[in-house]
Tab-separated table of N, CA and C in Angstrom:
chain	number	residue	atom	x	y	z
A	15	MET	N	5.555	-66.943	7.140
A	15	MET	CA	4.803	-65.916	6.233
A	15	MET	C	5.250	-64.499	6.743
A	16	PHE	N	5.168	-63.654	5.852
A	16	PHE	CA	5.469	-62.257	6.005
A	16	PHE	C	4.376	-61.502	6.664
A	17	GLN	N	4.624	-60.825	7.689
A	17	GLN	CA	3.631	-59.929	8.303
A	17	GLN	C	4.247	-58.438	8.449
A	18	PRO	N	3.739	-57.742	7.685
A	18	PRO	CA	4.026	-56.144	7.678
A	18	PRO	C	4.055	-55.588	8.923
A	19	SER	N	4.929	-54.963	9.433
A	19	SER	CA	4.951	-54.212	10.597
A	19	SER	C	4.552	-52.735	10.592
A	20	TYR	N	4.223	-52.103	11.633
A	20	TYR	CA	3.768	-50.634	11.543
A	20	TYR	C	5.070	-49.814	10.888
A	21	LYS	N	6.334	-50.389	10.930
A	21	LYS	CA	7.318	-49.513	10.372
A	21	LYS	C	7.159	-49.510	8.926
A	22	TYR	N	6.799	-50.568	8.202
A	22	TYR	CA	6.655	-50.613	6.860
A	22	TYR	C	5.512	-49.743	6.419
A	23	PHE	N	4.458	-49.906	7.110
A	23	PHE	CA	3.193	-48.932	6.980
A	23	PHE	C	3.625	-47.547	7.025
A	24	LEU	N	4.615	-47.173	8.219
A	24	LEU	CA	4.814	-45.683	8.368
A	24	LEU	C	5.948	-45.300	7.117
A	25	ALA	N	6.616	-46.222	6.746
A	25	ALA	CA	7.527	-45.904	5.629
A	25	ALA	C	6.818	-45.541	4.346
A	26	ILE	N	5.708	-46.327	4.154
A	26	ILE	CA	5.089	-46.181	2.885
A	26	ILE	C	4.207	-44.876	2.960
A	27	LEU	N	3.564	-44.524	4.138
A	27	LEU	CA	2.773	-43.444	4.419
A	27	LEU	C	3.768	-42.234	4.311
A	28	LEU	N	4.833	-42.068	4.796
A	28	LEU	CA	5.812	-40.960	4.451
A	28	LEU	C	6.339	-40.839	3.208
A	29	PHE	N	6.537	-41.798	2.391
A	29	PHE	CA	6.802	-41.756	1.062
A	29	PHE	C	5.832	-41.246	0.284
A	30	ALA	N	4.678	-41.633	0.497
A	30	ALA	CA	3.355	-41.037	-0.314
A	30	ALA	C	3.159	-39.607	0.133
A	31	LEU	N	3.217	-39.171	1.342
A	31	LEU	CA	3.180	-37.865	1.716
A	31	LEU	C	4.214	-37.023	0.993
A	32	SER	N	5.311	-37.486	0.842
A	32	SER	CA	6.533	-36.663	0.224
A	32	SER	C	6.112	-36.278	-1.155
A	33	PHE	N	5.261	-37.118	-1.859
A	33	PHE	CA	4.849	-36.680	-3.092
A	33	PHE	C	3.446	-36.083	-3.374
A	34	SER	N	3.065	-35.481	-2.238
A	34	SER	CA	1.731	-34.835	-2.100
A	34	SER	C	1.745	-33.777	-3.106
A	35	SER	N	0.478	-33.670	-3.593
A	35	SER	CA	0.357	-32.495	-4.764
A	35	SER	C	-0.132	-31.223	-4.062
A	36	GLU	N	-0.448	-31.286	-2.949
A	36	GLU	CA	-0.908	-29.951	-2.135
A	36	GLU	C	0.111	-28.829	-2.303
A	37	TYR	N	-0.502	-27.549	-2.385
A	37	TYR	CA	0.500	-26.569	-2.558
A	37	TYR	C	0.383	-25.641	-1.231
A	38	SER	N	1.442	-25.217	-0.735
A	38	SER	CA	1.555	-24.471	0.456
A	38	SER	C	1.829	-22.998	0.364
A	39	THR	N	2.199	-22.431	-0.970
A	39	THR	CA	2.265	-21.101	-1.059
A	39	THR	C	2.118	-20.625	-2.565
A	40	LEU	N	1.651	-19.387	-2.512
A	40	LEU	CA	1.303	-18.775	-3.803
A	40	LEU	C	2.389	-17.678	-3.895
A	41	TYR	N	3.188	-17.872	-4.873
A	41	TYR	CA	4.199	-16.842	-5.151
A	41	TYR	C	3.790	-15.787	-6.383
A	42	LEU	N	3.799	-14.590	-5.803
A	42	LEU	CA	3.622	-13.355	-6.600
A	42	LEU	C	4.753	-12.706	-7.304
A	43	MET	N	4.527	-12.109	-8.593
A	43	MET	CA	5.531	-11.296	-9.287
A	43	MET	C	4.791	-10.074	-9.547
A	44	GLU	N	5.535	-9.052	-9.814
A	44	GLU	CA	5.045	-7.884	-10.485
A	44	GLU	C	4.532	-8.220	-11.679
A	45	PHE	N	3.377	-7.558	-11.985
A	45	PHE	CA	2.720	-8.034	-13.399
A	45	PHE	C	3.475	-7.257	-14.383
A	46	GLU	N	3.350	-7.750	-15.726
A	46	GLU	CA	4.124	-7.116	-16.744
A	46	GLU	C	3.304	-6.254	-17.609
A	47	ASN	N	3.706	-4.858	-17.694
A	47	ASN	CA	2.911	-4.070	-18.677
A	47	ASN	C	3.381	-4.216	-20.065
A	48	SER	N	2.837	-5.075	-20.762
A	48	SER	CA	3.376	-5.397	-22.163
A	48	SER	C	3.355	-4.301	-23.019
A	49	SER	N	2.396	-3.442	-22.959
A	49	SER	CA	2.375	-2.318	-23.843
A	49	SER	C	2.910	-1.138	-23.427
A	50	LYS	N	3.546	-1.149	-22.149
A	50	LYS	CA	4.059	0.230	-21.602
A	50	LYS	C	3.281	1.314	-21.615
A	51	ASP	N	2.003	1.263	-21.498
A	51	ASP	CA	0.960	2.266	-21.386
A	51	ASP	C	0.861	2.782	-19.990
A	52	TYR	N	1.213	4.014	-19.862
A	52	TYR	CA	1.342	4.906	-18.625
A	52	TYR	C	-0.081	4.817	-17.802
A	53	ARG	N	-1.156	4.716	-18.638
A	53	ARG	CA	-2.520	4.775	-18.198
A	53	ARG	C	-2.830	3.489	-17.262
A	54	THR	N	-2.163	2.485	-17.408
A	54	THR	CA	-2.362	1.353	-16.697
A	54	THR	C	-1.099	0.679	-15.923
A	55	ASP	N	-0.142	1.426	-16.001
A	55	ASP	CA	1.203	1.120	-15.427
A	55	ASP	C	1.017	0.794	-13.741
A	56	ASN	N	0.140	1.521	-13.139
A	56	ASN	CA	0.165	1.140	-11.744
A	56	ASN	C	-0.560	-0.145	-11.456
A	57	TYR	N	-0.942	-1.052	-12.391
A	57	TYR	CA	-1.326	-2.274	-12.192
A	57	TYR	C	-0.338	-3.335	-11.931
A	58	ARG	N	0.851	-3.041	-12.386
A	58	ARG	CA	2.162	-3.842	-12.158
A	58	ARG	C	2.157	-4.299	-10.770
A	59	ILE	N	1.945	-3.371	-9.859
A	59	ILE	CA	2.216	-3.588	-8.416
A	59	ILE	C	0.737	-3.610	-7.768
A	60	LYS	N	-0.088	-3.120	-8.436
A	60	LYS	CA	-1.497	-3.216	-7.593
A	60	LYS	C	-2.196	-4.590	-7.706
A	61	PHE	N	-2.093	-5.260	-8.867
A	61	PHE	CA	-2.716	-6.626	-8.799
A	61	PHE	C	-2.011	-7.556	-7.719
A	62	PRO	N	-0.644	-7.601	-7.657
A	62	PRO	CA	-0.152	-8.544	-6.424
A	62	PRO	C	-0.614	-8.190	-5.167
A	63	GLU	N	-0.625	-6.817	-5.042
A	63	GLU	CA	-1.252	-6.301	-3.608
A	63	GLU	C	-2.580	-6.466	-3.442
A	64	LEU	N	-3.378	-6.424	-4.313
A	64	LEU	CA	-4.862	-6.868	-4.244
A	64	LEU	C	-4.944	-8.408	-3.841
A	65	ILE	N	-4.106	-9.207	-4.345
A	65	ILE	CA	-4.265	-10.562	-4.019
A	65	ILE	C	-3.731	-10.682	-2.423
A	66	LYS	N	-2.617	-10.163	-2.065
A	66	LYS	CA	-2.078	-10.242	-0.753
A	66	LYS	C	-3.187	-9.721	0.264
A	67	HIS	N	-3.775	-8.590	-0.072
A	67	HIS	CA	-4.727	-8.090	0.701
A	67	HIS	C	-6.008	-8.856	0.947
A	68	LYS	N	-6.622	-9.248	-0.127
A	68	LYS	CA	-8.064	-10.107	-0.138
A	68	LYS	C	-7.837	-11.405	0.296
A	69	TYR	N	-6.766	-12.087	0.017
A	69	TYR	CA	-6.650	-13.585	0.233
A	69	TYR	C	-5.638	-13.901	1.371
A	70	SER	N	-5.187	-12.977	2.154
A	70	SER	CA	-4.215	-13.218	3.144
A	70	SER	C	-4.599	-14.198	4.409
A	71	ASN	N	-6.164	-14.393	4.413
A	71	ASN	CA	-6.753	-15.219	5.476
A	71	ASN	C	-6.719	-16.760	4.999
A	72	ARG	N	-6.182	-17.030	3.932
A	72	ARG	CA	-6.480	-18.305	3.468
A	72	ARG	C	-5.406	-19.327	4.149
A	73	ASP	N	-5.481	-20.649	3.987
A	73	ASP	CA	-4.640	-21.482	4.500
A	73	ASP	C	-3.407	-21.950	3.817
A	74	PHE	N	-2.953	-20.941	3.071
A	74	PHE	CA	-1.676	-21.033	2.391
A	74	PHE	C	-0.997	-19.722	2.446
A	75	GLU	N	0.394	-19.829	2.335
A	75	GLU	CA	1.107	-18.406	2.494
A	75	GLU	C	1.151	-17.901	1.026
A	76	ILE	N	1.082	-16.522	1.177
A	76	ILE	CA	1.253	-15.639	-0.054
A	76	ILE	C	2.645	-14.798	0.118
A	77	SER	N	3.505	-15.073	-0.903
A	77	SER	CA	4.833	-14.294	-0.629
A	77	SER	C	5.339	-14.047	-2.170
A	78	TYR	N	6.147	-12.985	-2.228
A	78	TYR	CA	6.711	-12.584	-3.495
A	78	TYR	C	7.974	-13.560	-3.974
A	79	ALA	N	7.834	-14.057	-5.269
A	79	ALA	CA	8.941	-14.912	-5.594
A	79	ALA	C	10.102	-14.033	-5.926
A	80	PRO	N	11.352	-14.558	-5.707
A	80	PRO	CA	12.790	-13.881	-5.938
A	80	PRO	C	12.694	-13.406	-7.519
A	81	ASN	N	13.600	-12.657	-7.638
A	81	ASN	CA	13.863	-12.236	-9.212
A	81	ASN	C	14.452	-13.174	-9.945
A	82	LEU	N	13.553	-13.968	-10.677
A	82	LEU	CA	14.114	-15.239	-11.408
A	82	LEU	C	15.137	-14.865	-12.556
A	83	LEU	N	15.028	-13.511	-12.998
A	83	LEU	CA	15.772	-13.109	-14.160
A	83	LEU	C	17.106	-12.531	-13.630
A	84	SER	N	17.410	-12.303	-12.367
A	84	SER	CA	18.610	-11.836	-11.854
A	84	SER	C	19.872	-12.736	-12.315
A	85	SER	N	20.825	-12.195	-12.681
A	85	SER	CA	22.115	-13.120	-13.196
A	85	SER	C	22.752	-13.702	-11.847
A	86	LEU	N	22.240	-13.246	-10.666
A	86	LEU	CA	22.879	-13.722	-9.469
A	86	LEU	C	22.009	-14.984	-8.925
A	87	THR	N	20.821	-15.318	-9.566
A	87	THR	CA	20.039	-16.209	-9.287
A	87	THR	C	20.379	-17.575	-10.070
A	88	THR	N	20.821	-18.575	-9.285
A	88	THR	CA	21.063	-19.765	-10.104
A	88	THR	C	19.895	-20.717	-10.067
A	89	GLU	N	19.784	-21.650	-10.902
A	89	GLU	CA	18.712	-22.620	-10.785
A	89	GLU	C	18.731	-23.393	-9.726
A	90	ASP	N	19.655	-23.639	-9.163
A	90	ASP	CA	19.635	-24.396	-7.646
A	90	ASP	C	19.077	-23.480	-6.706
A	91	GLU	N	19.426	-22.111	-6.712
A	91	GLU	CA	18.825	-21.153	-5.637
A	91	GLU	C	17.238	-21.237	-5.924
A	92	VAL	N	16.762	-21.025	-7.191
A	92	VAL	CA	15.712	-20.761	-7.422
A	92	VAL	C	14.903	-22.282	-6.982
A	93	THR	N	15.287	-23.373	-7.042
A	93	THR	CA	14.782	-24.711	-6.737
A	93	THR	C	14.693	-24.859	-5.115
A	94	LYS	N	15.684	-24.243	-4.681
A	94	LYS	CA	15.644	-24.377	-2.977
A	94	LYS	C	14.588	-23.223	-2.388
A	95	THR	N	14.489	-22.106	-3.158
A	95	THR	CA	13.600	-21.119	-2.658
A	95	THR	C	12.106	-21.276	-2.983
A	96	LEU	N	11.924	-21.791	-4.052
A	96	LEU	CA	10.392	-22.170	-4.620
A	96	LEU	C	10.161	-23.509	-4.454
A	97	LYS	N	9.168	-23.794	-3.339
A	97	LYS	CA	8.794	-25.215	-3.173
A	97	LYS	C	7.334	-25.249	-2.740
A	98	ASP	N	6.912	-26.457	-3.240
A	98	ASP	CA	5.479	-26.616	-3.041
A	98	ASP	C	4.446	-25.467	-3.134
A	99	GLY	N	4.651	-24.874	-4.397
A	99	GLY	CA	3.666	-23.733	-4.532
A	99	GLY	C	3.424	-23.428	-5.925
A	100	ILE	N	2.622	-22.314	-6.177
A	100	ILE	CA	2.184	-21.952	-7.350
A	100	ILE	C	2.629	-20.574	-7.646
A	101	LEU	N	3.160	-20.508	-8.839
A	101	LEU	CA	3.798	-19.165	-9.104
A	101	LEU	C	2.799	-18.393	-10.232
A	102	LEU	N	2.428	-17.249	-9.871
A	102	LEU	CA	1.335	-16.677	-10.682
A	102	LEU	C	2.127	-15.563	-11.562
A	103	TYR	N	1.997	-15.810	-12.791
A	103	TYR	CA	2.559	-14.867	-13.810
A	103	TYR	C	1.401	-14.084	-14.485
A	104	GLY	N	1.636	-12.678	-14.400
A	104	GLY	CA	0.440	-11.956	-14.818
A	104	GLY	C	0.995	-10.817	-15.881
A	105	LYS	N	0.249	-10.476	-16.857
A	105	LYS	CA	0.558	-9.338	-17.685
A	105	LYS	C	-0.659	-8.738	-18.048
A	106	PHE	N	-0.528	-7.401	-18.701
A	106	PHE	CA	-1.601	-6.736	-19.158
A	106	PHE	C	-1.206	-5.950	-20.382
A	107	SER	N	-2.044	-5.521	-21.220
A	107	SER	CA	-1.674	-4.490	-22.331
A	107	SER	C	-2.967	-3.774	-22.653
A	108	THR	N	-2.715	-2.817	-23.325
A	108	THR	CA	-3.888	-1.974	-23.684
A	108	THR	C	-3.940	-1.988	-25.359
A	109	SER	N	-5.311	-1.929	-25.743
A	109	SER	CA	-5.445	-1.979	-27.190
A	109	SER	C	-6.750	-0.910	-27.279
A	110	TYR	N	-6.290	0.288	-27.846
A	110	TYR	CA	-7.221	1.335	-27.956
A	110	TYR	C	-7.621	1.834	-26.593
A	111	GLU	N	-9.030	1.447	-26.363
A	111	GLU	CA	-9.628	1.822	-24.931
A	111	GLU	C	-9.938	0.803	-24.126
A	112	ASN	N	-9.228	-0.526	-24.411
A	112	ASN	CA	-9.294	-1.563	-23.537
A	112	ASN	C	-8.044	-1.996	-22.870
A	113	VAL	N	-8.319	-2.737	-21.956
A	113	VAL	CA	-6.946	-3.426	-21.237
A	113	VAL	C	-7.380	-4.886	-21.199
A	114	ILE	N	-6.113	-5.664	-21.694
A	114	ILE	CA	-6.474	-7.038	-21.483
A	114	ILE	C	-5.615	-7.759	-20.532
A	115	ILE	N	-6.235	-8.273	-19.621
A	115	ILE	CA	-5.104	-8.845	-18.430
A	115	ILE	C	-5.287	-10.380	-18.698
A	116	SER	N	-4.041	-10.921	-18.497
A	116	SER	CA	-3.760	-12.388	-18.749
A	116	SER	C	-2.915	-12.788	-17.456
A	117	LEU	N	-3.450	-14.090	-17.012
A	117	LEU	CA	-2.920	-14.659	-15.776
A	117	LEU	C	-2.540	-16.215	-16.119
A	118	GLU	N	-1.311	-16.645	-15.754
A	118	GLU	CA	-0.920	-17.994	-15.799
A	118	GLU	C	-0.359	-18.525	-14.466
A	119	ALA	N	-0.809	-19.673	-14.094
A	119	ALA	CA	-0.378	-20.060	-12.907
A	119	ALA	C	0.480	-21.357	-13.172
A	120	TYR	N	1.683	-21.568	-12.360
A	120	TYR	CA	2.601	-22.630	-12.726
A	120	TYR	C	2.932	-23.354	-11.481
A	121	ASP	N	3.068	-24.675	-11.516
A	121	ASP	CA	3.614	-25.450	-10.392
A	121	ASP	C	5.053	-25.237	-10.380
A	122	VAL	N	5.544	-24.695	-9.167
A	122	VAL	CA	7.046	-24.583	-9.122
A	122	VAL	C	7.922	-25.722	-9.026
A	123	ASN	N	7.227	-26.880	-8.798
A	123	ASN	CA	8.009	-28.225	-8.583
A	123	ASN	C	8.387	-28.793	-9.904
A	124	ASN	N	7.629	-28.488	-11.079
A	124	ASN	CA	7.947	-29.120	-12.360
A	124	ASN	C	7.609	-28.138	-13.428
A	125	TRP	N	7.228	-26.928	-13.148
A	125	TRP	CA	6.938	-25.775	-14.108
A	125	TRP	C	5.868	-26.024	-15.028
A	126	GLU	N	5.038	-26.911	-14.764
A	126	GLU	CA	3.920	-27.248	-15.523
A	126	GLU	C	2.800	-26.237	-15.361
A	127	LYS	N	2.197	-25.741	-16.442
A	127	LYS	CA	1.153	-24.622	-16.341
A	127	LYS	C	-0.090	-25.419	-15.956
A	128	LYS	N	-0.696	-24.789	-14.621
A	128	LYS	CA	-1.809	-25.380	-14.228
A	128	LYS	C	-3.125	-24.748	-14.628
A	129	SER	N	-3.078	-23.421	-15.058
A	129	SER	CA	-4.242	-22.730	-15.408
A	129	SER	C	-3.780	-21.473	-16.181
A	130	SER	N	-4.619	-21.033	-16.874
A	130	SER	CA	-4.427	-19.523	-17.502
A	130	SER	C	-5.766	-19.031	-17.778
A	131	ARG	N	-5.639	-17.711	-17.875
A	131	ARG	CA	-7.180	-17.058	-17.866
A	131	ARG	C	-6.800	-15.564	-18.433
A	132	ASP	N	-7.555	-15.087	-19.536
A	132	ASP	CA	-7.511	-13.773	-20.006
A	132	ASP	C	-9.092	-13.172	-19.889
A	133	TYR	N	-8.978	-11.683	-19.609
A	133	TYR	CA	-10.085	-11.056	-19.848
A	133	TYR	C	-9.932	-9.588	-20.286
A	134	ARG	N	-10.976	-8.871	-20.604
A	134	ARG	CA	-10.728	-7.544	-21.166
A	134	ARG	C	-11.854	-6.604	-20.588
A	135	CYS	N	-11.404	-5.443	-20.366
A	135	CYS	CA	-12.389	-4.456	-19.829
A	135	CYS	C	-11.922	-3.133	-20.376
A	136	ARG	N	-12.862	-2.077	-20.309
A	136	ARG	CA	-12.454	-0.702	-20.763
A	136	ARG	C	-11.351	-0.184	-19.748
A	137	VAL	N	-10.365	0.483	-20.253
A	137	VAL	CA	-9.264	1.126	-19.448
A	137	VAL	C	-9.793	1.763	-18.274
A	138	ASP	N	-10.856	2.623	-18.539
A	138	ASP	CA	-11.439	3.377	-17.472
A	138	ASP	C	-12.466	2.883	-16.613
A	139	ASP	N	-12.741	1.666	-16.771
A	139	ASP	CA	-13.822	0.898	-15.936
A	139	ASP	C	-13.031	-0.066	-14.628
A	140	ILE	N	-12.678	0.792	-13.656
A	140	ILE	CA	-11.868	0.149	-12.649
A	140	ILE	C	-12.678	-1.014	-12.011
A	141	GLU	N	-14.095	-0.736	-11.826
A	141	GLU	CA	-14.947	-1.767	-11.101
A	141	GLU	C	-14.920	-2.929	-12.104
A	142	CYS	N	-14.835	-3.122	-13.450
A	142	CYS	CA	-14.763	-4.124	-14.257
A	142	CYS	C	-13.444	-4.967	-14.091
A	143	ILE	N	-12.366	-4.106	-13.968
A	143	ILE	CA	-11.000	-4.555	-14.109
A	143	ILE	C	-10.730	-5.424	-12.821
A	144	GLU	N	-11.207	-4.852	-11.622
A	144	GLU	CA	-10.879	-5.331	-10.262
A	144	GLU	C	-11.902	-6.664	-10.091
A	145	ASN	N	-13.061	-6.406	-10.537
A	145	ASN	CA	-14.036	-7.603	-10.250
A	145	ASN	C	-13.821	-8.857	-10.993
A	146	ALA	N	-13.414	-8.647	-12.238
A	146	ALA	CA	-13.063	-9.635	-13.181
A	146	ALA	C	-11.895	-10.248	-12.675
A	147	PHE	N	-10.906	-9.486	-12.238
A	147	PHE	CA	-9.564	-9.984	-11.698
A	147	PHE	C	-9.842	-10.888	-10.445
A	148	PHE	N	-10.531	-10.600	-9.561
A	148	PHE	CA	-10.968	-11.387	-8.456
A	148	PHE	C	-11.599	-12.708	-8.804
A	149	VAL	N	-12.431	-12.653	-9.797
A	149	VAL	CA	-13.154	-13.922	-10.349
A	149	VAL	C	-12.226	-14.866	-10.932
A	150	CYS	N	-11.153	-14.202	-11.705
A	150	CYS	CA	-10.242	-15.057	-12.409
A	150	CYS	C	-9.380	-15.768	-11.227
A	151	ILE	N	-8.899	-14.919	-10.229
A	151	ILE	CA	-8.204	-15.596	-9.244
A	151	ILE	C	-8.805	-16.654	-8.592
A	152	GLU	N	-10.104	-16.349	-8.187
A	152	GLU	CA	-10.900	-17.384	-7.343
A	152	GLU	C	-11.136	-18.585	-8.091
A	153	GLU	N	-11.424	-18.378	-9.561
A	153	GLU	CA	-11.887	-19.661	-10.281
A	153	GLU	C	-10.376	-20.360	-10.838
A	154	ASN	N	-9.389	-19.681	-11.119
A	154	ASN	CA	-8.376	-20.180	-11.796
A	154	ASN	C	-7.111	-20.552	-10.947
A	155	VAL	N	-6.906	-19.853	-9.772
A	155	VAL	CA	-5.760	-19.797	-8.910
A	155	VAL	C	-6.086	-20.632	-7.565
A	156	LEU	N	-7.157	-19.931	-6.811
A	156	LEU	CA	-7.359	-20.513	-5.474
A	156	LEU	C	-7.822	-21.848	-5.547
A	157	THR	N	-8.496	-22.306	-6.659
A	157	THR	CA	-8.922	-23.653	-6.878
A	157	THR	C	-7.855	-24.760	-6.851
A	158	LEU	N	-6.664	-24.248	-7.064
A	158	LEU	CA	-5.539	-25.011	-7.185
A	158	LEU	C	-4.963	-25.438	-5.791
A	159	PHE	N	-5.416	-24.547	-4.679
A	159	PHE	CA	-5.127	-24.973	-3.386
A	159	PHE	C	-6.256	-25.516	-2.729
A	160	CYS	N	-7.535	-25.185	-3.110
A	160	CYS	CA	-8.681	-26.000	-2.403
A	160	CYS	C	-9.979	-25.800	-3.376
A	161	ASP	N	-10.640	-26.764	-3.691
A	161	ASP	CA	-11.875	-26.681	-4.581
A	161	ASP	C	-12.861	-25.755	-4.087
A	162	ASN	N	-13.063	-25.603	-2.797
A	162	ASN	CA	-13.988	-24.553	-2.376
A	162	ASN	C	-13.635	-23.858	-0.897
A	163	TYR	N	-13.718	-22.594	-1.125
A	163	TYR	CA	-13.335	-21.735	0.089
A	163	TYR	C	-14.834	-21.205	0.420
A	164	ASP	N	-15.158	-21.123	1.594
A	164	ASP	CA	-16.205	-20.382	2.176
A	164	ASP	C	-15.953	-18.925	2.201
A	165	CYS	N	-17.090	-18.321	2.721
A	165	CYS	CA	-16.878	-16.963	2.761
A	165	CYS	C	-15.921	-16.068	3.851
A	166	LEU	N	-15.623	-17.258	4.780
A	166	LEU	CA	-14.556	-16.752	5.668
A	166	LEU	C	-13.070	-17.339	5.427
A	167	GLY	N	-13.030	-17.806	4.066
A	167	GLY	CA	-11.641	-18.266	3.589
A	167	GLY	C	-11.204	-19.531	4.098
A	168	VAL	N	-12.285	-20.414	4.591
A	168	VAL	CA	-11.845	-21.735	5.120
A	168	VAL	C	-12.075	-22.773	4.058
A	169	CYS	N	-11.099	-23.653	3.727
A	169	CYS	CA	-11.140	-24.618	2.720
A	169	CYS	C	-12.221	-25.560	3.258
A	170	ASN	N	-13.250	-25.928	2.143
A	170	ASN	CA	-14.526	-26.647	2.474
A	170	ASN	C	-15.196	-26.306	3.725
A	171	GLY	N	-15.122	-25.156	4.107
A	171	GLY	CA	-15.763	-24.471	5.281
A	171	GLY	C	-17.428	-24.571	4.973
A	172	SER	N	-18.269	-24.082	5.992
A	172	SER	CA	-19.805	-24.069	5.720
A	172	SER	C	-20.181	-22.811	5.828
A	173	ALA	N	-19.400	-21.745	6.068
A	173	ALA	CA	-19.965	-20.436	6.274
A	173	ALA	C	-20.482	-19.824	4.804
A	174	LEU	N	-21.751	-19.321	4.933
A	174	LEU	CA	-22.398	-18.788	3.665
A	174	LEU	C	-22.456	-17.479	3.777
A	175	ILE	N	-22.783	-16.695	2.495
A	175	ILE	CA	-23.252	-15.401	2.679
A	175	ILE	C	-24.767	-15.395	2.517
A	176	ASP	N	-25.366	-14.521	3.475
A	176	ASP	CA	-26.818	-14.290	3.456
A	176	ASP	C	-27.280	-13.445	2.319
A	177	CYS	N	-28.687	-13.130	2.303
A	177	CYS	CA	-29.237	-12.290	1.267
A	177	CYS	C	-28.825	-10.772	1.578
A	178	GLU	N	-28.309	-10.519	2.651
A	178	GLU	CA	-28.026	-9.004	2.896
A	178	GLU	C	-26.415	-8.980	2.514
A	179	GLY	N	-25.830	-10.059	2.106
A	179	GLY	CA	-24.357	-10.022	1.705
A	179	GLY	C	-23.451	-10.123	2.888
A	180	LYS	N	-23.940	-10.732	4.048
A	180	LYS	CA	-23.178	-10.853	5.243
A	180	LYS	C	-22.702	-12.290	5.434
A	181	CYS	N	-21.576	-12.493	5.619
A	181	CYS	CA	-20.916	-13.825	5.848
A	181	CYS	C	-21.423	-14.354	7.068
A	182	ASN	N	-22.046	-15.466	7.289
A	182	ASN	CA	-22.529	-16.166	8.531
A	182	ASN	C	-21.613	-17.470	8.780
A	183	GLY	N	-20.658	-17.234	9.669
A	183	GLY	CA	-19.907	-18.387	9.806
A	183	GLY	C	-19.787	-18.891	11.187
């Protein structure tokens, strides 16, 4: 009679872990200013910087993706560089007095689109633009790394915000 040893169990475990769907890196790119409107051009760089600044305490790495459109970048180089992560592609355009921001998140292992989101604010309403941006990132991108982050940025942590808006952790 066949009795599986711990070596078989270990081999199966390692095989299963190699196909884990957890992501370790959020890859950022400069956002695309589709309408080339000078009033909003600063968001090309500002949006990725807001993400790096606000979410740097999370349990995944945040880094900039290499220039994927460069003629010097081969498919093999991209595959070796981008691993176990989510690539965030963002763009924005203006329509009269509104700015429309679009986000798309892609799994870099198979280029499957994992989420997308659009929102609209007035061009001059910075508070709306930034608050809606953070809501979209938290609901559509961060949930790809963990279903629930507490106010300290701990995945499935127990720290809560009290009535005064302070994080008790």
